[in-house]
Amino acid sequence: MKTKKESMTAERQVAIVSGGSRGLGRAIVADLLRRDMIVATFSRSKTPFIEQRLAADPQAESFHWASIDGADPQALAGFARDVLRRYGRIDALVNNMAVTGDGLLTMIRDADIHAQVSINLESAIFLTRACLKGMLPQGSGSIVNISSVNALRGHAGVSIYSATKAALIGLTKSLAVEVGPAGIRINCVAPGYFDSDMTSGFTDDQRARIARRTPLRRLGTVEDIANLIWFLLSPEAEFITAQVIAVDGGFVG
Amino acid sequence: MENLNETILAVVLDVVQEKSPEIEAVRPDQMLVEDLGLRSLDLARIIAKLEMKLDVDPFAELVAVTSIRTSGDLSAAYAKCFSTDEEPAPEAANRPRPPRAGLASQRELRQKARGEQSQ
């Protein structure tokens, strides 16, 4: 009889990554493809990265993309169903999609608050539920929610973003208990400051200040984060669930 | 309809046998929790398996999942998805209702929560 680890590696694993067209999501998609996973992602519109991946794999043997509104629960459920029909399974989900909105709470527009709660939290909940409908019959699956060090340490100007990212930790911990008996693991990755679109506007002084406050004396890279995500999704982490792991060079201590 | 019932009973049996391999068959009138020993997560797995097989989810809008106590209840719920008749099936509507397993499992959860808080 095959062990769980053997059966999980017997066929190509299928991962869904939300928000995989740019930034960290793009890096996660590229990393999982490099590790021979089948990867499905979505965004409103194609980016050059998506166009390149689609051109390289016209039969969608390893990469599937769809244009959907990530804030639409029906569209998210439909996307997950489509992936199940195409590939017959969903082994992994990375809830990466997020929007930011800087500003003091009293000065943020209502629409920006709703957008952050909707995309960062509600969409993760709806997509997780849709993917669990594939994972529960399999009796296996691994979910990684991308939280943030802002959920672990307060910073002025990001209260709504922090609230949504902290909520993902609560979702992770309760859902891990809920579906653990069905062989499904859920963990959180909390990135610190890393080189990305979100930090591209930082001045050299700001970057130097962050590096000085980081015990490992540098900003992170998307590879630092993608490596941990791969580990958590892989059978090597088959006894790890309900955890929050910061990838921040020791920034939050 | 017979095929639908058979499909549902087969999926229920599949999940039941993971916990109780000695059970060789399930009947539509058996209580999922009290008679077959299933828990709410098992019911979630049954519903997920049925959604993959039947491509419908009656619990999204049509039926409250807490009303499901037996395999027969499951059959009646899925029958609604394939029926153009908006009235409930007579046999489902007239059948005497045993105690609600769905509520029992919710009660279990509340008791567990209270127990953990008091520790």
PDB file of C-alpha atoms in Angstrom, chain A residues 61 66 74 113 183 220:
ATOM      1  CA  GLU A  61      -1.162  21.101 -20.044  1.00  0.00           C
ATOM      2  CA  ALA A  66      -8.956  32.800 -16.933  1.00  0.00           C
ATOM      3  CA  GLN A  74     -19.727  33.038  -8.321  1.00  0.00           C
ATOM      4  CA  ILE A 113     -12.282  49.898   2.704  1.00  0.00           C
ATOM      5  CA  GLY A 183      -6.261  15.369   5.506  1.00  0.00           C
ATOM      6  CA  GLY A 220      13.315  40.003   1.291  1.00  0.00           C
TER       7      GLY A 220
END
